[in-house]
XYZ file of C-alpha atoms in Angstrom:
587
model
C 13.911 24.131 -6.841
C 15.110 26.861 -4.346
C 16.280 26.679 -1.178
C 16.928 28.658 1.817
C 20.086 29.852 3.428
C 21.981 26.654 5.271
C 23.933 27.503 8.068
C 27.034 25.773 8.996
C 27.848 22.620 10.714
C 29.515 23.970 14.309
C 33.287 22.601 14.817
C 32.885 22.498 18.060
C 30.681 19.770 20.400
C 28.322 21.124 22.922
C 28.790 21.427 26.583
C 26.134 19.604 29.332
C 25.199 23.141 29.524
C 24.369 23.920 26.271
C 22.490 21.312 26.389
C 18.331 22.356 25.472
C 17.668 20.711 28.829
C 19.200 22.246 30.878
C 16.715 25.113 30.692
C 14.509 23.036 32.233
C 17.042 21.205 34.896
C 19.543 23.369 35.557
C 19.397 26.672 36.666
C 19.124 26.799 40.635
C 15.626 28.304 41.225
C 12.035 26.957 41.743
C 11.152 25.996 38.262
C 14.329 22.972 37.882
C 13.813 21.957 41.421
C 9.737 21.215 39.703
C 11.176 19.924 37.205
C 13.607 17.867 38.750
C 11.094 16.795 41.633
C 9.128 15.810 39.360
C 11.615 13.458 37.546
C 12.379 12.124 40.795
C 8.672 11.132 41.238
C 9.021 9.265 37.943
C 12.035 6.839 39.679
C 14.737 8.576 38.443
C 18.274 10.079 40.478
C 19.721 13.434 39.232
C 22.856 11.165 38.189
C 20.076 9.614 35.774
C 19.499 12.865 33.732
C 21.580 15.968 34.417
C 24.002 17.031 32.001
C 22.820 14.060 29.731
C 21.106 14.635 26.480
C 17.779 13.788 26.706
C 16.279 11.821 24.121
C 12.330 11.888 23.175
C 11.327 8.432 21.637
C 8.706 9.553 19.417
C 6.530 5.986 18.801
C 3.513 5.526 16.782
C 2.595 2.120 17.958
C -0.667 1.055 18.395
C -2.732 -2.272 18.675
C -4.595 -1.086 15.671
C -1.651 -0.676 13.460
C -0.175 -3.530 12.459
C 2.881 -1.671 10.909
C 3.924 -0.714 14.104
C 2.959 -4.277 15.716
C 7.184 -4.578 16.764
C 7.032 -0.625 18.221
C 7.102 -1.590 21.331
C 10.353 -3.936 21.461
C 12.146 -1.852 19.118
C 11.743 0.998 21.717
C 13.521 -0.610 24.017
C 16.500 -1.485 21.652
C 16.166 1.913 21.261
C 16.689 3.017 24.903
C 19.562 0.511 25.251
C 21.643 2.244 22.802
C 20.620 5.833 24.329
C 21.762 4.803 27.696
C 25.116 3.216 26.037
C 26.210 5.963 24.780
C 25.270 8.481 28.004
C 22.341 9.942 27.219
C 18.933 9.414 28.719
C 16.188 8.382 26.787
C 12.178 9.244 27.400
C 9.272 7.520 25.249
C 6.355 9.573 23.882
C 3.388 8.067 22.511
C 2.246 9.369 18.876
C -0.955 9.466 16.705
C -0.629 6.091 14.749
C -1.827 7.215 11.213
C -2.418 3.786 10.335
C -2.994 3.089 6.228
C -5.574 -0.118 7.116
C -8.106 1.266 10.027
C -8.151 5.100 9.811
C -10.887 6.362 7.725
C -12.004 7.558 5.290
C -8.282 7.940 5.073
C -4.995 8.602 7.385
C -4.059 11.403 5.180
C -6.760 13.536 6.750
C -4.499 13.206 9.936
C -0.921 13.525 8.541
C -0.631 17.128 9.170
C -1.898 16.725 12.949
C 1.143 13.832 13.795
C 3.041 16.943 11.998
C 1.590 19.430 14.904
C 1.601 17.324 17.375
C 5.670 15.962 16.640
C 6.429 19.419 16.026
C 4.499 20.982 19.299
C 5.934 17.610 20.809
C 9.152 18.686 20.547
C 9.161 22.025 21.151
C 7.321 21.842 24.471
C 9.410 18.916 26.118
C 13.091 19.347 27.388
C 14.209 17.087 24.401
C 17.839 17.671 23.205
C 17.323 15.508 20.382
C 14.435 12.862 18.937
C 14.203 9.142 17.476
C 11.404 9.355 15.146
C 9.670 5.294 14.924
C 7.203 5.236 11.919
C 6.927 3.680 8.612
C 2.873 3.177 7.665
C 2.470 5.557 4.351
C 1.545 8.724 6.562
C 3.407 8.519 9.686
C 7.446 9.354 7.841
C 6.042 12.453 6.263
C 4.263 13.435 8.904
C 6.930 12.721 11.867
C 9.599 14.297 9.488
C 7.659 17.176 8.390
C 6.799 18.372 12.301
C 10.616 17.124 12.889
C 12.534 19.534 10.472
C 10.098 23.270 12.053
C 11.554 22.106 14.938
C 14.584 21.461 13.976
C 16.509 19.427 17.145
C 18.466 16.858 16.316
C 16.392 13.652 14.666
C 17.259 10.444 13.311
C 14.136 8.401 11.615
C 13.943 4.613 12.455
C 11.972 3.132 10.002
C 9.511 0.182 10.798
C 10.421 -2.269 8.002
C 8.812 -4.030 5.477
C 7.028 -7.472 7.072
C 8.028 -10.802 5.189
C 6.520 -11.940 2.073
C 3.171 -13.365 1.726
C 2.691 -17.062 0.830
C 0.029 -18.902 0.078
C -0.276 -22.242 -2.116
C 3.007 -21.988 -3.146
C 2.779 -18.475 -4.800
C 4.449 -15.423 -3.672
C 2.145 -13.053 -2.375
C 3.109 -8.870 -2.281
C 0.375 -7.303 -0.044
C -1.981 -4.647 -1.582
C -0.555 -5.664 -5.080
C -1.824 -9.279 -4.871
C -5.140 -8.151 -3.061
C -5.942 -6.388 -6.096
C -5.006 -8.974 -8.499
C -6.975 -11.747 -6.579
C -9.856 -9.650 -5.848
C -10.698 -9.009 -9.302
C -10.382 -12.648 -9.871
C -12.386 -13.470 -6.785
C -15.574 -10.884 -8.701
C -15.075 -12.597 -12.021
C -15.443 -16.269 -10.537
C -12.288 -17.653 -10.463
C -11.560 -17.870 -7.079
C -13.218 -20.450 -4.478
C -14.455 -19.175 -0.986
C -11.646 -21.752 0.573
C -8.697 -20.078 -1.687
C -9.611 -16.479 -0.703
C -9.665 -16.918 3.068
C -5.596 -19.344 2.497
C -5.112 -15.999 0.051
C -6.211 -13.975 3.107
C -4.493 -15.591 5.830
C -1.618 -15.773 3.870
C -0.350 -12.123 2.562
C 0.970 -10.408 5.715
C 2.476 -12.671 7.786
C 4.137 -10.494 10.024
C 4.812 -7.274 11.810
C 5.926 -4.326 9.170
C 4.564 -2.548 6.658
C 3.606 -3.702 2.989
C 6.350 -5.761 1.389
C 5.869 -3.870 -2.078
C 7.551 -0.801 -2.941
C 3.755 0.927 -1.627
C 3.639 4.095 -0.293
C 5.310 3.117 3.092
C 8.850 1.265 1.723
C 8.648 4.315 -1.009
C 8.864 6.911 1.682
C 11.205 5.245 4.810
C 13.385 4.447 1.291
C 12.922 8.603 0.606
C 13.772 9.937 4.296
C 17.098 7.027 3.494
C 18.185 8.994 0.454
C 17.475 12.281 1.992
C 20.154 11.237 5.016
C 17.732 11.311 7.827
C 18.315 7.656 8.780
C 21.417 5.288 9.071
C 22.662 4.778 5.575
C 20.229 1.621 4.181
C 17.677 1.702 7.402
C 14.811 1.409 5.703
C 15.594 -2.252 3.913
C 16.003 -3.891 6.687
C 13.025 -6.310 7.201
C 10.912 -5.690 10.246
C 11.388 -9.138 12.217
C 14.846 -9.314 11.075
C 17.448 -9.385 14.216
C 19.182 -6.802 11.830
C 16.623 -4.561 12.624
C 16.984 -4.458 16.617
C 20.664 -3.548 15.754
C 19.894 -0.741 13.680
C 17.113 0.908 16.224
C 20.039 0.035 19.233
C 22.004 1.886 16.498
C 19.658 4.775 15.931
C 19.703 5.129 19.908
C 23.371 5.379 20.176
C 23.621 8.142 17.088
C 21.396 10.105 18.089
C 23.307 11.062 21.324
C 26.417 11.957 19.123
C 24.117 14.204 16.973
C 23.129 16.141 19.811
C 26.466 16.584 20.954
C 27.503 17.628 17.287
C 24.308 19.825 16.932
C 23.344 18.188 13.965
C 19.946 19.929 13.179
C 17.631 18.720 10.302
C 18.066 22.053 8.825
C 21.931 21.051 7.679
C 20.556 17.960 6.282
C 17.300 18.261 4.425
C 19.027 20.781 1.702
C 17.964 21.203 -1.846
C 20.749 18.500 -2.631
C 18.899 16.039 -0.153
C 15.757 16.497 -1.794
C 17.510 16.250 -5.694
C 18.537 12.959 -4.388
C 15.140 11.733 -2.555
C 13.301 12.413 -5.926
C 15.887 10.517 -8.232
C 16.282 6.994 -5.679
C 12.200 7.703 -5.377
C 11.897 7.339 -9.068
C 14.763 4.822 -9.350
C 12.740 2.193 -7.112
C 9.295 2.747 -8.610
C 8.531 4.814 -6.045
C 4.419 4.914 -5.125
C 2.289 7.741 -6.613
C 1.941 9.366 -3.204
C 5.565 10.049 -3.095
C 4.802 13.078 -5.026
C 2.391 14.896 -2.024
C 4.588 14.225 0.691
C 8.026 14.444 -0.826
C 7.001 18.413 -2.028
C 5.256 18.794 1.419
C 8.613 17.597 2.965
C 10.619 19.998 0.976
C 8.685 23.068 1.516
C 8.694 22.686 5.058
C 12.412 22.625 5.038
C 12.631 25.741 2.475
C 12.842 23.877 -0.393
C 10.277 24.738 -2.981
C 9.898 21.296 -4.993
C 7.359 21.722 -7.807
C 5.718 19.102 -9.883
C 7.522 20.184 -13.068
C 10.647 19.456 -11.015
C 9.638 15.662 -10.380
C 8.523 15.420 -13.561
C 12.161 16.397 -15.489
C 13.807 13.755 -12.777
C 11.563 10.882 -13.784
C 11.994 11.512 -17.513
C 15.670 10.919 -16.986
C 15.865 8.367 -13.829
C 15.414 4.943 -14.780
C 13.781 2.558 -12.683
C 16.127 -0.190 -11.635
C 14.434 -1.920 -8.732
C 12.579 -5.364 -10.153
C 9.934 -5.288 -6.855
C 6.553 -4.639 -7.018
C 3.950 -3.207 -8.022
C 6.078 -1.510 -10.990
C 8.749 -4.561 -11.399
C 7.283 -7.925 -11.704
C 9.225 -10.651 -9.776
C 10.019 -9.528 -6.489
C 9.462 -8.030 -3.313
C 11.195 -5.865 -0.598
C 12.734 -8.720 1.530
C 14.615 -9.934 -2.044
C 15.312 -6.346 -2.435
C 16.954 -6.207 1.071
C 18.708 -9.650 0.103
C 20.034 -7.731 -3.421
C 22.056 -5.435 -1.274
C 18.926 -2.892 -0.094
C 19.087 1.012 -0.870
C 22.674 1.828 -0.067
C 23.434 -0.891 -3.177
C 20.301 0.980 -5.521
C 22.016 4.585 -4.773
C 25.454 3.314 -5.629
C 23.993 2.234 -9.348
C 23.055 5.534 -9.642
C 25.756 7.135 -7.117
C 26.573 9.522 -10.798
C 23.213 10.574 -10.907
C 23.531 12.250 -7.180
C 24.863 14.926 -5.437
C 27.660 12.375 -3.054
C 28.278 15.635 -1.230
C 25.060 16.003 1.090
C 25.179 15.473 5.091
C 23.381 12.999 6.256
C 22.595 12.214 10.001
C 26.017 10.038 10.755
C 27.488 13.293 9.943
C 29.311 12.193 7.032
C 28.615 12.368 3.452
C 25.975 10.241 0.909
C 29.042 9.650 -0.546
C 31.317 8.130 2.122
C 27.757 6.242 2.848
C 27.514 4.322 0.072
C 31.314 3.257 0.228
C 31.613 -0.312 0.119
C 27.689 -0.956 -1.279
C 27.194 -4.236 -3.343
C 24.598 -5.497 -5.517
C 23.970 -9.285 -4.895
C 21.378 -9.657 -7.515
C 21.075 -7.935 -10.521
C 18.148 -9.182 -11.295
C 16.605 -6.904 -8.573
C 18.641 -3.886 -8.329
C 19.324 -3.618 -11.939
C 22.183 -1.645 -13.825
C 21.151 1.154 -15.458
C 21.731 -0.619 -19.082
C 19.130 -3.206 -17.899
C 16.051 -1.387 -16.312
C 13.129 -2.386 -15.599
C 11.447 1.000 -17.075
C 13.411 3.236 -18.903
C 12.023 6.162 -17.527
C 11.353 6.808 -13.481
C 8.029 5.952 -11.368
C 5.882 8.579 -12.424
C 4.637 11.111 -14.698
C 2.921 14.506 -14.234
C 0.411 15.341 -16.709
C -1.410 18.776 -17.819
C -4.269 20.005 -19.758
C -7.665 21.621 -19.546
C -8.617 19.118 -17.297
C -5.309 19.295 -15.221
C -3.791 22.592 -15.582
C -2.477 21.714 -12.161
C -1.396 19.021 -12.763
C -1.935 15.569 -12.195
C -0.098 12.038 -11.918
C 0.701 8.592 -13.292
C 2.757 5.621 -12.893
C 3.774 4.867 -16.207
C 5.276 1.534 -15.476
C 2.448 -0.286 -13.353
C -0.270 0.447 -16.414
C -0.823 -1.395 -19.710
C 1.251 0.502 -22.340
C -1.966 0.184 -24.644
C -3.536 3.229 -22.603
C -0.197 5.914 -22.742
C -2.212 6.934 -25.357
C -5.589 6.609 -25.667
C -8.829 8.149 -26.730
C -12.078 7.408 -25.377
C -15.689 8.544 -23.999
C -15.781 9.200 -20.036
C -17.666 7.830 -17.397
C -18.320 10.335 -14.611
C -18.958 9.622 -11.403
C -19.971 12.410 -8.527
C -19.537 9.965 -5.576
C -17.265 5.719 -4.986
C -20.844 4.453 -4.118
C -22.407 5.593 -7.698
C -19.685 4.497 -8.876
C -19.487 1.024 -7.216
C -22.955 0.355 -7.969
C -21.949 0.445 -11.666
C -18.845 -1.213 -11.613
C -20.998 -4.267 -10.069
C -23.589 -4.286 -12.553
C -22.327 -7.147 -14.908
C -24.825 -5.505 -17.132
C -23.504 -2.277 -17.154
C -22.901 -0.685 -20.844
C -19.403 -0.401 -20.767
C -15.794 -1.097 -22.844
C -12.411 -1.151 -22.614
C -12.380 2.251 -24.600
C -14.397 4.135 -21.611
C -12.975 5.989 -19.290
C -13.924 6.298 -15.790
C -13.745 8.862 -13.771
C -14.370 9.333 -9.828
C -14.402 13.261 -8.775
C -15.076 14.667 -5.537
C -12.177 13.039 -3.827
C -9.329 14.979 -3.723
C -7.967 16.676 -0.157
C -11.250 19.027 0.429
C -13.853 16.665 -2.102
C -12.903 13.334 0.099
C -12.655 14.557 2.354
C -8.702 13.882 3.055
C -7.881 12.653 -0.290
C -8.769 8.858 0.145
C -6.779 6.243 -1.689
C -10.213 5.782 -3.992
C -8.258 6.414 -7.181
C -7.518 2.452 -8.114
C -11.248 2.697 -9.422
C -12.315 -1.597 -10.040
C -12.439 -2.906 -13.106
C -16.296 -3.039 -13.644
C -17.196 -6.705 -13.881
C -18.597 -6.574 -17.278
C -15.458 -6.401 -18.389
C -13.567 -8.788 -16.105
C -16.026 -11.572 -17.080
C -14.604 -10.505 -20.390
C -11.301 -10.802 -19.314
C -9.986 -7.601 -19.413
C -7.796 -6.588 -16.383
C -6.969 -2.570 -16.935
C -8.478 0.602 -18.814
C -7.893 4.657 -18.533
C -9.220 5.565 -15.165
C -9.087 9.124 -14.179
C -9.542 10.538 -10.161
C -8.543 13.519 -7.777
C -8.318 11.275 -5.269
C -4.812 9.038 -4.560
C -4.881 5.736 -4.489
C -2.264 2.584 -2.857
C 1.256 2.387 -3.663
C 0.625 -1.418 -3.627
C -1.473 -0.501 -6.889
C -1.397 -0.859 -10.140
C -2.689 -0.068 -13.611
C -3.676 3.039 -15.746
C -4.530 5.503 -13.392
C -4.490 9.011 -13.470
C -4.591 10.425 -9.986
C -4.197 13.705 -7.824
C -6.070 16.199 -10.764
C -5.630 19.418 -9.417
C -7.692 21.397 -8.794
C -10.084 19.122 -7.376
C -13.575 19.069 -8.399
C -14.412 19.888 -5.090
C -13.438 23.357 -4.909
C -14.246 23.818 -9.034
C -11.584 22.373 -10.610
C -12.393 21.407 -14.492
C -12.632 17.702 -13.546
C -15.905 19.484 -12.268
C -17.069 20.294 -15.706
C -16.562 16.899 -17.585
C -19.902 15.011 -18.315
C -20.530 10.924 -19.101
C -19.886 11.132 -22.662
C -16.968 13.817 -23.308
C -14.150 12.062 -25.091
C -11.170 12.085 -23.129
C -7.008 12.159 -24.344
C -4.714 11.239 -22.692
C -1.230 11.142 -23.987
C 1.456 10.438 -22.562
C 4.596 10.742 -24.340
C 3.477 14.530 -24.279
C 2.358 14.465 -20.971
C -1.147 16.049 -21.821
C -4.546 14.928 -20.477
C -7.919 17.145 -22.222
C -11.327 16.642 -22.275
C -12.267 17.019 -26.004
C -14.934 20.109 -25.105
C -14.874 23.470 -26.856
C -14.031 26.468 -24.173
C -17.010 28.020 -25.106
C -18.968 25.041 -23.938
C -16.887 24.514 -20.555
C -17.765 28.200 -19.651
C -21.189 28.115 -20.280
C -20.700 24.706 -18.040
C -18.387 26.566 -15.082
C -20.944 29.561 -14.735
C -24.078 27.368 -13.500
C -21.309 25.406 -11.302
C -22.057 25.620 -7.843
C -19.652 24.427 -4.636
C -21.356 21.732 -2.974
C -22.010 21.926 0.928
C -19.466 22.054 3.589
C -18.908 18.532 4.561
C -17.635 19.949 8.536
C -19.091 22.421 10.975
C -16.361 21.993 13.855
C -13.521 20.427 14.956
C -10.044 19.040 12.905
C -12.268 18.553 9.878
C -12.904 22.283 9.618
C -9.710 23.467 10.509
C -8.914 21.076 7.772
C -11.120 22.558 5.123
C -9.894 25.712 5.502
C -6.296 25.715 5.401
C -5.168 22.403 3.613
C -3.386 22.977 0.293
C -4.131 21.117 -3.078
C -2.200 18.311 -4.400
C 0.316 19.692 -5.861
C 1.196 22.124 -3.387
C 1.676 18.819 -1.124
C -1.596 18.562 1.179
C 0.180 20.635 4.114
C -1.727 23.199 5.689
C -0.884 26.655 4.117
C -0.024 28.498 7.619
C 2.497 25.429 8.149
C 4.501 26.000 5.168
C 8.002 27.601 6.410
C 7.034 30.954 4.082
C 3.838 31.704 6.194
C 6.090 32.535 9.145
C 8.707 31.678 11.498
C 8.975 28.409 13.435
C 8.149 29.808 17.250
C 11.176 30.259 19.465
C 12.214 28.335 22.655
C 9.012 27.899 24.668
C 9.110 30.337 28.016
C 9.804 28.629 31.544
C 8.644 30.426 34.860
């Protein structure tokens, strides 16, 4: 990893007018008397704003995103503790990336909320920002557009929504919807216990209750000290949670006063210790896109190989789903939450990074307990003895692609067998439902055409079903192989995120129904079994398929979105294409 220069923290607090703001309130000419007109209009006195930081409230609620479903309240607990500790606070709506509506996928919008948070920002007379996410896209992509613009920000995560119930069994969301679904295609499951199943797994505003995408990352932007030390445990609909966003309001005010910028918190160190507590907690697949996307926004050029090293020597310690067996989130919050995880490992990380209360990870996670150890296990009792995931490399790789080594059945870490390509999910769901279909455990399937360009977006198609053949056989997992991403709540052998994609000619493009396939993963090599001569031959009558957009964000998309392992940002975002643009100009 390498990192830019970091400046220093100033000694000194800022005056009211020093304050960003005051560009736009208080010089005496035409412009602030528009500007404070205007504010006037809305309701408000000059004793209201002037010489108060003002805080944006950047919320991605939205009626379609269940998430987020508490957004509104926790706005307000927001504003109270703005206006308690004398600053003035101002709500923005933001693009709701929402995991369960948005398709074919929210990640073909994560880099807009990026734009528009960072444009957001720049354009408004905000002294400092409250970020409010927590669905899978909406941290990276608030945090991402958050540290170009680099004002003051604290993240308030959304929480992770109780545990599902049903029947008497404890239900993790996405995880469970798997498991039952499967069961549900091979017979097992009535019409009356499917609809209890599906009343019963998400009982209540937050996001997924497994350690998905969403807790992985609000549990990252925790370790990397952009929210209040253990934020992102806390249970949505817990009272705990109005506390912390009351919490989050007051903090923030201090931070502008302090001139805490993102740029003196999201160092190399921060990112060292995001990757370790990500691979600690069985961190989703995904973490890997938006955690190097993160980083090389803030100057910080995280590579694959780098995650890779960390996860061969981080153990997983966190018993919650999908990669642990017997519990979820809320238990994990019960156990003690993150701050008690990073002080198992506290040797393992750099105790010396800033975080946003402007002291130290260290003088954080002073005090943390573990209540259960069970959940948040000691490092001589883990739950894996290696971290989350896995990168993997070969001639049908050389990118690189991913695995989660501890959600999969150890039968397939190595594992030899013949593949099944498919160019498209419907060819390929139109096989997997055939309960005729010639197929066996020793197959491997394999869905191309669905990375970041080939999706388009890079879907969460990569937790490819089980064909039904082999469920009404009873087997539950085999070696499936994808450039697409697939759930955090998932599980099983999956290799995901090949790069490059077939789409743009990646070897995944060359493989045909019938190569024999190795994976193995000890070595951390994945090949098709083809002589080069043969994959030439097969790469010079390759041709790129058709452009799937004329117009609009799609294009823009096509053209300047990076691959997988660069992180999915768009390549004229990344902090080496240029400099962030100055203060905007006010006539």
């Amino acid at each position: 990893m390498r990192i830019h220069e970091v400046p220093a923290l100033s000694p000194t607090r800022k005056t009211p007018e020093q304050l960003r703001s005051a560009r736009w309130f208080a010089p005496d000419d035409l412009r602030s008397f528009g500007h404070r007109s205007r504010m006037m209009q809305l309701g408000y006195s000059e004793a209201d704003f002037m010489g108060k930081p003002l805080i944006g409230i950047l919320n991605t609620w939205s009626e379609l995103n269940s998430c987020h479903a508490h957004f509104r309240e926790r706005a307000q607990d927001v504003k109270r503790g703005v206006l308690a500790a004398g600053g003035f606070p101002v709500e923005l709506p933001s693009l709701s990336v929402d995991e369960s509506f948005t398709k074919p996928t929210s990640m073909l919008y994560r880099n807009m909320l990026a734009m528009e948070t960072e444009e957001m920002i720049r354009s408004h007379p905000l002294d400092g920002v409250v970020l409010m996410g927590g669905c899978d896209k909406t941290t990276p992509g608030l945090v991402m557009g958050a540290i170009t613009a680099n004002v003051p920000m604290i993240y308030l995560p959304a929480g992770p929504m109780l545990r599902g119930n049903y029947a008497g069994q404890k239900l993790g969301s996405g995880s469970d919807a798997w498991k039952y679904w499967d069961e549900r295609r091979a017979g097992n499951i009535t019409e009356a216990e499917w609809q209890g199943l599906q009343g019963g797994i998400a009982r209540s505003a937050g996001v997924c209750m497994t350690m998905g995408t969403a807790s992985t990352m609000t549990a990252i932007a925790d370790a990397m000290g952009l929210t209040l030390p253990g934020a992102s445990s806390v249970p949505a609909v817990d009272s705990g949670h109005q506390r912390m966003a009351a919490d989050c309001g007051r903090r923030i005010v201090d931070m502008v006063w302090e001139d805490l910028t993102p740029d003196l918190i999201v160092t190399e160190a921060a990112v060292r210790n995001a990757a370790i507590v990500a691979m600690a907690t069985g961190c989703s697949t995904n973490a890997v896109v938006h955690l190097i996307a993160m980083a090389r926004r803030a100057g910080v050029d995280l590579t694959l190989d780098d995650l890779d090293a960390l996860g061969r020597v981080t153990p997983l310690i966190a018993n919650v789903r999908p990669a642990g067996k017997d519990y979820l989130m809320e238990d994990f919050f019960y156990a003690g939450g993150l701050r008690a995880l990073m002080a198992q490992i506290r040797e393992r990380l750099d105790l010396t990074a800033l975080t946003v209360t402007g002291r130290t990870m260290g003088e954080n996670l002073e005090g943390a307990k573990v209540f259960n150890d069970d959940v948040i296990r000691p490092l001589s009792n883990p739950v894996y003895k290696e971290g989350s995931l896995a990168v993997l490399r070969g001639n049908l790789c050389p990118d690189g692609a991913v695995i989660k080594p501890a959600a999969c059945d150890p039968t397939y870490h190595v594992h030899e067998g013949p593949a099944l390509v498919f160019d498209s999910y419907t060819e390929m769901k139109t096989f997997v439902d055939d309960e005729a279909a010639e197929v066996s455990p020793a197959h491997v399937m394999v869905l191309r055409n669905a990375g970041p360009l080939g999706g388009p977006g890079f879907p969460e198609w990569g937790m490819l079903p089980i064909p039904k053949a082999l469920i009404k056989q009873g087997h539950r997992d085999m070696l499936r192989i994808s450039d697409a991403r697939m759930s955090g709540t998932s599980y099983g052998a999956c290799v995901l995120h090949v790069a490059p994609e077939a789409y743009v000619g990646g070897p995944l493009a060359l493989l045909k129904t019938g190569d024999i396939v190795r994976l193995d993963l000890p070595n951390r090599t994945l090949d098709m079994l083809v002589p080069a001569g043969e994959l030439n031959a097969r790469a010079a009558v390759w041709r790129a398929p058709e452009p799937r957009f004329e117009r609009g964000w799609g294009w823009m998309f096509s053209r300047h979105v990076t691959q997988a392992d660069k992180g999915c940002d768009f390549d004229f975002l990344e902090r080496g294409f240029g400099k962030p643009a100055g203060e905007p100009d006010i006539y």
